[in-house]
Coordinates of C-alpha atoms and ligand atoms in Angstrom, one line a residue:
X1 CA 0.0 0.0 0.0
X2 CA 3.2 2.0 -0.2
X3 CA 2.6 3.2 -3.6
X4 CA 0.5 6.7 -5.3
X5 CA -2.2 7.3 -3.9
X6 CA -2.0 5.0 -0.8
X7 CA 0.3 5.4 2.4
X8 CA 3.4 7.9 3.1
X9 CA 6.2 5.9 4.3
X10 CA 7.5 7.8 7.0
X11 CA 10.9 7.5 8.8
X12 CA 11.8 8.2 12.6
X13 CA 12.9 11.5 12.2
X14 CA 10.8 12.7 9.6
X15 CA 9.5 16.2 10.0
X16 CA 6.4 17.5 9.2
X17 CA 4.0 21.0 9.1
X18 CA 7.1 23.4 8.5
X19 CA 9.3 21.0 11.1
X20 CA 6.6 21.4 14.0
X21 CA 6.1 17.5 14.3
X22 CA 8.9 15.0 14.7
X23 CA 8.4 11.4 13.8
X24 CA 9.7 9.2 16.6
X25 CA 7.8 5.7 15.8
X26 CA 4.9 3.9 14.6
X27 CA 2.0 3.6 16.6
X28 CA 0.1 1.4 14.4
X29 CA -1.9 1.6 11.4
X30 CA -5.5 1.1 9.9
X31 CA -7.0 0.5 6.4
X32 CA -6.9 4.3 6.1
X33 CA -3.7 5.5 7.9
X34 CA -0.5 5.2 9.5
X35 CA -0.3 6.3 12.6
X36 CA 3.2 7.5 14.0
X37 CA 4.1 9.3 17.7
X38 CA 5.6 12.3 16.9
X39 CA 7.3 15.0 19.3
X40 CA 5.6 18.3 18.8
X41 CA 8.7 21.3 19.1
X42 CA 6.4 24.1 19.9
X43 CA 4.1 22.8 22.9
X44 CA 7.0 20.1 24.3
X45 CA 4.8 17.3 24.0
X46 CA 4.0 13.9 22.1
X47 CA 1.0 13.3 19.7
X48 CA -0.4 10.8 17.5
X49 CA 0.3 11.9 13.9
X50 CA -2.4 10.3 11.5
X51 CA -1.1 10.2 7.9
X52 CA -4.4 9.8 5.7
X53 CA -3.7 7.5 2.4
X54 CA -3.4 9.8 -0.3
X55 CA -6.2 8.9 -2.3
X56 CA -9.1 11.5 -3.3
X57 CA -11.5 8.7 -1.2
X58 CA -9.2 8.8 1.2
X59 CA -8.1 12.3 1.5
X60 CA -12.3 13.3 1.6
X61 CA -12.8 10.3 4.6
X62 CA -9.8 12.4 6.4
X63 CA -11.9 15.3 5.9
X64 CA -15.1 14.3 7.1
X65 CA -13.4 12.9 10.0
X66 CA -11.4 16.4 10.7
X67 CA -15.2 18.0 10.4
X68 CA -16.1 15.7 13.5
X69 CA -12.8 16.1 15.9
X70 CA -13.2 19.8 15.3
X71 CA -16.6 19.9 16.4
X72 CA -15.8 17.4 19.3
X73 CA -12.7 19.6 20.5
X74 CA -14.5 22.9 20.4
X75 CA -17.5 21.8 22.8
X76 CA -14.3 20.5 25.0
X77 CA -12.5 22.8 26.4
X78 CA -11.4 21.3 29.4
X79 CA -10.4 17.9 27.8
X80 CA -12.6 15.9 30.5
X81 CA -15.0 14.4 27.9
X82 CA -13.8 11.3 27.2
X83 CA -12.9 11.6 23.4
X84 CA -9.8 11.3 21.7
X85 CA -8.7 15.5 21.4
X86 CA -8.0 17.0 17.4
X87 CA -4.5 19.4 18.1
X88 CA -4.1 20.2 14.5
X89 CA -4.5 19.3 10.8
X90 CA -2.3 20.0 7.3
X91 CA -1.3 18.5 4.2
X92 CA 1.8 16.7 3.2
X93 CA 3.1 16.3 0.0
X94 CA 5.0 13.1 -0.6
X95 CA 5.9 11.3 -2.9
X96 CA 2.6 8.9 -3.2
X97 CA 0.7 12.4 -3.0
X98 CA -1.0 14.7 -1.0
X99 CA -2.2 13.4 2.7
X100 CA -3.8 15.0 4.9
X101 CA -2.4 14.5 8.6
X102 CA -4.3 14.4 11.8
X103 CA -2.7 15.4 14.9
X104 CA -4.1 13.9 18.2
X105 CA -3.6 13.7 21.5
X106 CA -1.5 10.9 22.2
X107 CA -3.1 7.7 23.7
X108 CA -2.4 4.4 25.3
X109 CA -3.1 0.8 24.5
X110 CA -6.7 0.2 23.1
X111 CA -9.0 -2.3 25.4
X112 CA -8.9 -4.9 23.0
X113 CA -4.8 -4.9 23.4
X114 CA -5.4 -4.9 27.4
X115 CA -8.5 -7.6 26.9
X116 CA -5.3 -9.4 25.4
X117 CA -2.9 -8.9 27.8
X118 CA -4.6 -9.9 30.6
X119 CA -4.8 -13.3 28.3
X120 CA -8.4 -13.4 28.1
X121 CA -9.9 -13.9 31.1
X122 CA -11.6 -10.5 32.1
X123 CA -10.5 -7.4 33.9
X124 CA -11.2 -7.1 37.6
X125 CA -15.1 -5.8 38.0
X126 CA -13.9 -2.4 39.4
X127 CA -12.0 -1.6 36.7
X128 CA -14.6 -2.7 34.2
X129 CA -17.1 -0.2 36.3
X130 CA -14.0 2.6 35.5
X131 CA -14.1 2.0 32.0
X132 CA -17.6 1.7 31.3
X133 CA -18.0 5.1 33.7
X134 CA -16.1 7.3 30.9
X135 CA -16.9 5.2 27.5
X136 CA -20.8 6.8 28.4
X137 CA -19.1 10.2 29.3
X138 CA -17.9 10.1 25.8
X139 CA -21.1 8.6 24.7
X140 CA -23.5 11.5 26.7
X141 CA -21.0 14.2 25.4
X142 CA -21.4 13.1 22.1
X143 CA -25.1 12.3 21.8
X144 CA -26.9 15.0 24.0
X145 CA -24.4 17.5 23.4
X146 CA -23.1 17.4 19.5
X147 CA -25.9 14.8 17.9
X148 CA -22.8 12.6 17.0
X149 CA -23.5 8.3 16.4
X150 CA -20.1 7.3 16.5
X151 CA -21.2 3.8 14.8
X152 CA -18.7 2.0 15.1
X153 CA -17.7 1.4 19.3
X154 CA -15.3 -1.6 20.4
X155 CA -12.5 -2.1 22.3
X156 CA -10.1 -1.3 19.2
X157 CA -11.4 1.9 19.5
X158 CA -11.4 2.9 22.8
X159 CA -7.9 3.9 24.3
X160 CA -6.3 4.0 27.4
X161 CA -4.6 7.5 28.6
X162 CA -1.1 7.2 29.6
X163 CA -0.7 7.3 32.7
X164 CA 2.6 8.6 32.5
X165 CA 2.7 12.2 30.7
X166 CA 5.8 11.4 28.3
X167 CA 6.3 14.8 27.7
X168 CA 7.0 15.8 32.1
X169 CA 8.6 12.4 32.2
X170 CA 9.9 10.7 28.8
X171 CA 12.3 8.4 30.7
X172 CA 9.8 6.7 32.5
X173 CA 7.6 6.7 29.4
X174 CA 10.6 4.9 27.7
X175 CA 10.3 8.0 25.6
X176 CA 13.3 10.9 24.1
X177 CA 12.5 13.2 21.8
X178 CA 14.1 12.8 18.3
X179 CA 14.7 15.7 16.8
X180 CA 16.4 14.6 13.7
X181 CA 16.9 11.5 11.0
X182 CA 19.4 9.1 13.3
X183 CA 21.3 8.3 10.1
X184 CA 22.6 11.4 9.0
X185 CA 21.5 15.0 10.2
X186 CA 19.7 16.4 7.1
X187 CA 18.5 19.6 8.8
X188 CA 22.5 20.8 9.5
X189 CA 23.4 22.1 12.8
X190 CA 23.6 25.9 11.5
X191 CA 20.2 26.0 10.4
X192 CA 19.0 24.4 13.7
X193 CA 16.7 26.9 15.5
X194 CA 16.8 28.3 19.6
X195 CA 14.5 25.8 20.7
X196 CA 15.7 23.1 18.9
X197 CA 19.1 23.5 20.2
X198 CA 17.2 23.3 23.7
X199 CA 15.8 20.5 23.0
X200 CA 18.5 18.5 21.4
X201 CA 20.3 19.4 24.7
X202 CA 17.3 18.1 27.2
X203 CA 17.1 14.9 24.8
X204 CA 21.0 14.2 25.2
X205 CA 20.5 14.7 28.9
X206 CA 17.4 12.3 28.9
X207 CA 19.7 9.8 27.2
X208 CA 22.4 10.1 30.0
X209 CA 19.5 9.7 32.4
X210 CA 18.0 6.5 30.6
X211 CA 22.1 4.6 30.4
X212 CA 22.3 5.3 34.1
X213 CA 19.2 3.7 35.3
X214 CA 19.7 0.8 32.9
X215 CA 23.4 0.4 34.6
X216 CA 21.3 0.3 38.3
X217 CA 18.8 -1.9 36.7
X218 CA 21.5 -3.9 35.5
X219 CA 19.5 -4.9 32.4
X220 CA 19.3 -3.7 28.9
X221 CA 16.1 -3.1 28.8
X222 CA 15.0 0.4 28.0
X223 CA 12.3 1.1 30.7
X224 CA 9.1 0.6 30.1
X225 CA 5.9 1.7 31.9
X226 CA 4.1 0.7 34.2
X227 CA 1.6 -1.6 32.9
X228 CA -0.3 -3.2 36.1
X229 CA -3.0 -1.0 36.4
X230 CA -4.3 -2.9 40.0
X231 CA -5.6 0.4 42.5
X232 CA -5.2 2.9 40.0
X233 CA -7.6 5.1 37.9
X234 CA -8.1 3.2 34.6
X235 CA -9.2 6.4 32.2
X236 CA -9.7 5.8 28.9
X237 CA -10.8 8.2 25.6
X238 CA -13.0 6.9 22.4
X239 CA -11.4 7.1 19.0
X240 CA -11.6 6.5 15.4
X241 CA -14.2 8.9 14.3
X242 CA -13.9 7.9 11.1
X243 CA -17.1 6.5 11.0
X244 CA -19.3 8.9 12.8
X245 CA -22.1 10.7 11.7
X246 CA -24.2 13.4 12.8
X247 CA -27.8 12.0 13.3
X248 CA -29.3 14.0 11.6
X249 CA -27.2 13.8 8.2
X250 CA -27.1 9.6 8.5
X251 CA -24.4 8.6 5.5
X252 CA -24.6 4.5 5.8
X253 CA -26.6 2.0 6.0
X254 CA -25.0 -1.1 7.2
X255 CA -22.8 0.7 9.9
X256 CA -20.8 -0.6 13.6
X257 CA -18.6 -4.0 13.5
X258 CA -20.6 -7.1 13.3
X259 CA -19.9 -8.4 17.1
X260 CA -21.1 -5.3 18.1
X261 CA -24.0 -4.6 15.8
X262 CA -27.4 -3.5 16.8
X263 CA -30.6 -5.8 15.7
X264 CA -32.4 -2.2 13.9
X265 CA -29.1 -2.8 11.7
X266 CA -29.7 -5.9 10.7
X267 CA -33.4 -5.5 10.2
X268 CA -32.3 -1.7 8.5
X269 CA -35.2 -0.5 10.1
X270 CA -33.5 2.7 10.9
X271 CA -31.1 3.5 13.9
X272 CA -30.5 6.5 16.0
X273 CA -27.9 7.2 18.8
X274 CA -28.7 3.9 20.7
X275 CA -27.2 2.1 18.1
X276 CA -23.9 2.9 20.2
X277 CA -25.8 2.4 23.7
X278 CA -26.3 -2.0 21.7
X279 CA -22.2 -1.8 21.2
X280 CA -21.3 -0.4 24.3
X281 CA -23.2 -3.0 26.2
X282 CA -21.4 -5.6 24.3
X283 CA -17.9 -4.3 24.6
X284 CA -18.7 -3.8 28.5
X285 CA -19.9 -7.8 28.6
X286 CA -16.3 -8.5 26.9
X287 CA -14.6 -6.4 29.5
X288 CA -15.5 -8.2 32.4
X289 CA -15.8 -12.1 30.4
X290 CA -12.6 -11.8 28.1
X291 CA -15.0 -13.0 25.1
X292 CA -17.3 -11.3 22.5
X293 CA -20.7 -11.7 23.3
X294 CA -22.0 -12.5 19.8
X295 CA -19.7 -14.2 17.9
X296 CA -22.7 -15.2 14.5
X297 CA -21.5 -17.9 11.8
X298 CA -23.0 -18.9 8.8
X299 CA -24.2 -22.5 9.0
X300 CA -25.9 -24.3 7.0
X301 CA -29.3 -23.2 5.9
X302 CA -29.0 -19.8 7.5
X303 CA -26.6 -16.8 7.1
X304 CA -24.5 -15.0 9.5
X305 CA -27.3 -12.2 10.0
X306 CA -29.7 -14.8 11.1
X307 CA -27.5 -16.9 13.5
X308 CA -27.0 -13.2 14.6
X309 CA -30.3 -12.2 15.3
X310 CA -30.7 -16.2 17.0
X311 CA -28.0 -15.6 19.0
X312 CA -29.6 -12.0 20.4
X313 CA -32.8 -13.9 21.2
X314 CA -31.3 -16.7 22.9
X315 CA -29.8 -14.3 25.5
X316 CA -32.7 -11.5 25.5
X317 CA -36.0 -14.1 24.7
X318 CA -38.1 -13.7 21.5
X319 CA -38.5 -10.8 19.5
X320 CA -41.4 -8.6 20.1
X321 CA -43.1 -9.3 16.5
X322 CA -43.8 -5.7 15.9
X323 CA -40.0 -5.1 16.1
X324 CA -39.0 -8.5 14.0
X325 CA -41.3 -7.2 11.2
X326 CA -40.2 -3.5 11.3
X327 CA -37.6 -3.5 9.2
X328 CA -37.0 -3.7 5.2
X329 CA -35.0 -6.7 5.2
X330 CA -37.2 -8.4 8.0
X331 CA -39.2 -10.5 5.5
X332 CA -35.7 -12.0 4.6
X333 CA -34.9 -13.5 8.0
X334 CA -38.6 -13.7 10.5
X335 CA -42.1 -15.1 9.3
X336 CA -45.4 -13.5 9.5
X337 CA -45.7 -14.4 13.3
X338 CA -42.4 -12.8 14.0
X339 CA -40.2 -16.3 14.4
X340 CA -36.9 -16.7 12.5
X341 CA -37.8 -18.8 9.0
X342 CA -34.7 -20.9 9.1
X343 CA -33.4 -21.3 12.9
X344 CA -36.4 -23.5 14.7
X345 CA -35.5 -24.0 17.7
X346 CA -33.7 -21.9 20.2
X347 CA -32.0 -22.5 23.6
X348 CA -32.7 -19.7 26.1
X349 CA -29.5 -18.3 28.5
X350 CA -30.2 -15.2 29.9
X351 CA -27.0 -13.2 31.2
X352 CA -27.3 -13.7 34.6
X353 CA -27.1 -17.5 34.1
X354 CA -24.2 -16.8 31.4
X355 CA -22.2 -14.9 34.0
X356 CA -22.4 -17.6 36.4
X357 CA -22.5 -20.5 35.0
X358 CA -19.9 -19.8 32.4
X359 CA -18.0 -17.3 33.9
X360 CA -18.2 -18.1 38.0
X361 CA -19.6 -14.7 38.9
X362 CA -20.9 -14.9 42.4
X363 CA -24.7 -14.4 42.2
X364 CA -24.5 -10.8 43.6
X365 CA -22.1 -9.4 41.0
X366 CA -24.0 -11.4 38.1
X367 CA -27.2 -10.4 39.2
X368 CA -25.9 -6.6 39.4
X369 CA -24.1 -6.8 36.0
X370 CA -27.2 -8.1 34.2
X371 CA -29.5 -5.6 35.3
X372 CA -27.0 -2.5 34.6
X373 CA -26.6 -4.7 30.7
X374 CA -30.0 -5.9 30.4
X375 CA -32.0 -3.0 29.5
X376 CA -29.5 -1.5 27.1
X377 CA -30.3 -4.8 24.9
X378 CA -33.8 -3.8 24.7
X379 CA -34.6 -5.5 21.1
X380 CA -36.9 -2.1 20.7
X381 CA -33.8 1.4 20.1
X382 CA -36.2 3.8 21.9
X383 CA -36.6 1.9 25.1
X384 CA -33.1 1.7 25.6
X385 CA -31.2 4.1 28.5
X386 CA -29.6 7.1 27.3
X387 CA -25.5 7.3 28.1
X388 CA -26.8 9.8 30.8
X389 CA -29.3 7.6 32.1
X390 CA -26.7 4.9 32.7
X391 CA -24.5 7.0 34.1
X392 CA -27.0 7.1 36.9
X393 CA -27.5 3.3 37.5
X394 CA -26.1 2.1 41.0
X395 CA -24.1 -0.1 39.3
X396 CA -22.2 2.3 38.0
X397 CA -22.0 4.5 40.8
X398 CA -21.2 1.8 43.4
X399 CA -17.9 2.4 45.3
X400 CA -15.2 -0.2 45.0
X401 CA -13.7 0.2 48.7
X402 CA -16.3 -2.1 50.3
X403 CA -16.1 -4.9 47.7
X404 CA -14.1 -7.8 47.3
X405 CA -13.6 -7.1 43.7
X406 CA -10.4 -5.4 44.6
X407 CA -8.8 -8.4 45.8
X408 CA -10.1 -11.3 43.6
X409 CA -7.3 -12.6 41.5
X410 CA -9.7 -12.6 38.4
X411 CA -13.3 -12.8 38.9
X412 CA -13.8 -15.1 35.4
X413 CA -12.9 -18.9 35.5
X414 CA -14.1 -19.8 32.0
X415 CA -16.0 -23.4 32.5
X416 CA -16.6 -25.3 29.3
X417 CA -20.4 -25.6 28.7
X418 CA -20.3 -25.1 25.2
X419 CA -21.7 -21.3 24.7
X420 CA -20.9 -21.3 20.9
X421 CA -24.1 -22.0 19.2
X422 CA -25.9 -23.9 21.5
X423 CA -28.7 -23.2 19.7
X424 CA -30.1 -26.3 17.5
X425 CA -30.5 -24.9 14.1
X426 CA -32.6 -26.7 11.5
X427 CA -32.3 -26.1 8.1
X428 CA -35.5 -26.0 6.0
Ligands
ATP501 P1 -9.6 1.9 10.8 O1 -9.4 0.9 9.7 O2 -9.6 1.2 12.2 O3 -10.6 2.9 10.6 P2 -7.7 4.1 10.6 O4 -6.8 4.1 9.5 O5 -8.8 5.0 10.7 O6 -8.1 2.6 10.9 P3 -7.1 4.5 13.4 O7 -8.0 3.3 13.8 O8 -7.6 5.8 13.8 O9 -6.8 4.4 11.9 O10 -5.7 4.3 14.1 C1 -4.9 3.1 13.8 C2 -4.2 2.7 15.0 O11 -3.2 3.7 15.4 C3 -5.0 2.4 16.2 O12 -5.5 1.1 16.2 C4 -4.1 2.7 17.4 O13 -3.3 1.5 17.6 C5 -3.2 3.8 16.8 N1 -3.7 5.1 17.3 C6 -4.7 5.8 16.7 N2 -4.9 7.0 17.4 C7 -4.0 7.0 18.4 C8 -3.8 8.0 19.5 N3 -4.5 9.1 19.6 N4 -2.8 7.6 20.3 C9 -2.1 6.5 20.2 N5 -2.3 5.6 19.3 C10 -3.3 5.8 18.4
MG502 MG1 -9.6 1.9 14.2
MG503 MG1 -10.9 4.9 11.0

């Protein structure tokens, strides 16, 4: 994808907006952009420097997503919203073309990297209660207060923030600003300017700093930070606005990830801002369990959108008809009566019987989960909580200190009683 029209290959060192932004390293990438931490010279800080494929499709998608950050950073002010933060935007010319480059605030691991790390089994209950607290910050910010659907919520795009600031303390963050190409210094020391001088001097000094501690360490590990996150905070921001929309200007049909899809998508019986309320309940249920809670198939006789909708009605009971039959494509998956045409029979397992049968959830914290989860997966969009609503459910508001969440080594111990399909599907 290196090639006209498609990504600017960037090397550590690389400088970009008139010199402003320093490219240090890649941060990862996406099927639009690479994504590199860069060391801004006039604030003293690092950001995340999107670099937009090239590509007129591409370059407009930058655009529509730079409409969106902007309007999210200017109701924002105070940066304690929850959403990824826009710093600046430009062009660069290179060789594959013009891009357009996004500069963000810079962020931490996504959920979906710390679902990983923590190998699967589930984050600790008070830290899923943290997270969930400031995805609907984000969420109640961005519905009641800009009419954004951000269409498109999962763990992938919801970040961590550091919890070290890299820019007051770059050793710990493993982090030194570098201000030019390692292999040869294309910039020339005469043309260097004040502040650069300054900072190539605090850089070298940084450097010092980082060979002494490895020496005490007695390693050679650079340092890395800290990644147990037991008793702390655990703040995180939404990204990826690629995909958002304001409500009232809806681009797409067929939006959010399938895992995380809402039933009105399916149906395409129109969707609204609770469309994200459906994928935040799922990515909150993957949190605390280490697994997706829909994971559909195609099988035989039915297609992944059925097996889909099966799989919502096994954990949530039937349907209402009136909702099944709502939708343009309904007549392709439910009958007259409002039952699925090709999946018979189904096995019901609500979620607070999931939790503990499956997942060894003591009958307290299952029972609690479930009825904060429950009503967000109301089959009908309008009945489900607002973000602000939830934000008032005593779930949510509990405190950790008199729990044992705290100390529980994990609270999931996966059991295998088959969840995968359990339903019996029969072909007609
Ligand atoms: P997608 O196909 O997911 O839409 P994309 O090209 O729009 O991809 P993003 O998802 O915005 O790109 O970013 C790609 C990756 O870069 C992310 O998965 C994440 O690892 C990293 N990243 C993005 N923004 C930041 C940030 N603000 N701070 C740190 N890392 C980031
Ligand atoms: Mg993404
Ligand atoms: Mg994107």
């Amino acid at each position: 994808s290196y090639r006209k029209g498609g990504y600017h290959a960037v090397r550590v060192g690389d400088q970009f907006n008139g010199g402003r932004y320093v490219a240090q390293r890649k941060l990862g990438w996406g099927e639009f952009s690479t994504v590199w931490l860069a060391y801004d010279t006039t604030t003293s800080t690092y950001v995340a420097l999107k670099i937009q494929k090239s590509a007129a499709q591409f370059a407009q998608a930058a655009l529509h997503e730079i409409a969106i950050l902007s309007n999210i950073a200017d109701g924002d002010p105070t940066h304690s919203k929850c959403v990824v933060r826009l710093i600046d935007h430009f062009k660069h010319a290179g060789p594959n073309g013009q891009h357009q480059c996004m500069v963000l605030e810079f962020l931490g691991d996504s959920l979906l990297r710390l679902i990983k790390h923590n190998r699967y089994k589930g984050l600790k209950l008070y830290k899923v209660r943290e997270i969930c607290k400031c995805i609907l910050i984000g969420l109640d910010y961005l519905h009641r207060e800009l009419g954004i659907i951000h269409t498109d919520l999962k763990p992938e795009n919801i970040l961590l923030c550091n919890t070290i600031d890299p820019a007051k303390d770059p050793v710990r963050a493993g982090l030194t600003p570098i201000l030019e190409r390692p292999e040869g210094n294309l910039n020339g020391g005469a043309t260097m300017t004040l502040i650069e001088k300054k900072l190539k001097r605090r850089a070298r000094r940084a450097v010092a700093k980082i060979s002494l501690r490895r020496e005490s360490m007695g390693g050679n590990e650079p340092p890395k930070p800290e990644r147990n996150l037991d008793g702390i905070d655990v703040k995180c921001k939404v990204v990826d606005f690629g995909n958002g929309c304001w409500a009232n200007k809806q681009l797409a049909e067929e939006i959010q990830t399938r895992q995380y899809r809402a039933p009105e998508v399916i149906l395409r019986s129109g969707y609204s801002y609770s469309v994200d309320m459906w994928s935040f309940a799922c990515t909150a249920f993957e949190l605390a369990t280490g697994d997706m809670l829909f994971a559909p198939k195609v099988g035989q006789g039915f297609s992944e959108d059925e097996d889909h909708l099966a799989l919502m009605m096994e954990l949530l009971g039937k349907m209402p008809r009136k909702v099944a039959i709502s939708g343009a494509r309904s007549k392709d998956f439910f009958d007259r009566h409002g039952d699925l045409k090709r999946i018979r029979r189904l096995k019901f397992w609500p979620l607070d019987k999931i939790l503990m049968d499956r997942y060894k959830f003591s009958e307290t914290d299952a029972r609690e989960f479930a009825d904060f989860l429950c009503p967000i997966f109301d089959f009908a969009p309008e009945k489900r909580p607002t973000a602000q609503q939830c934000l008032q459910h005593p779930w949510i508001n509990r405190s950790t200190s008199n729990q044992n969440e705290m100390k529980s080594k994990s609270n999931v111990e996966k059991v295998n009683v088959g969840m995968s399909n359990p339903h019996i599907k029969v072909g007609k």
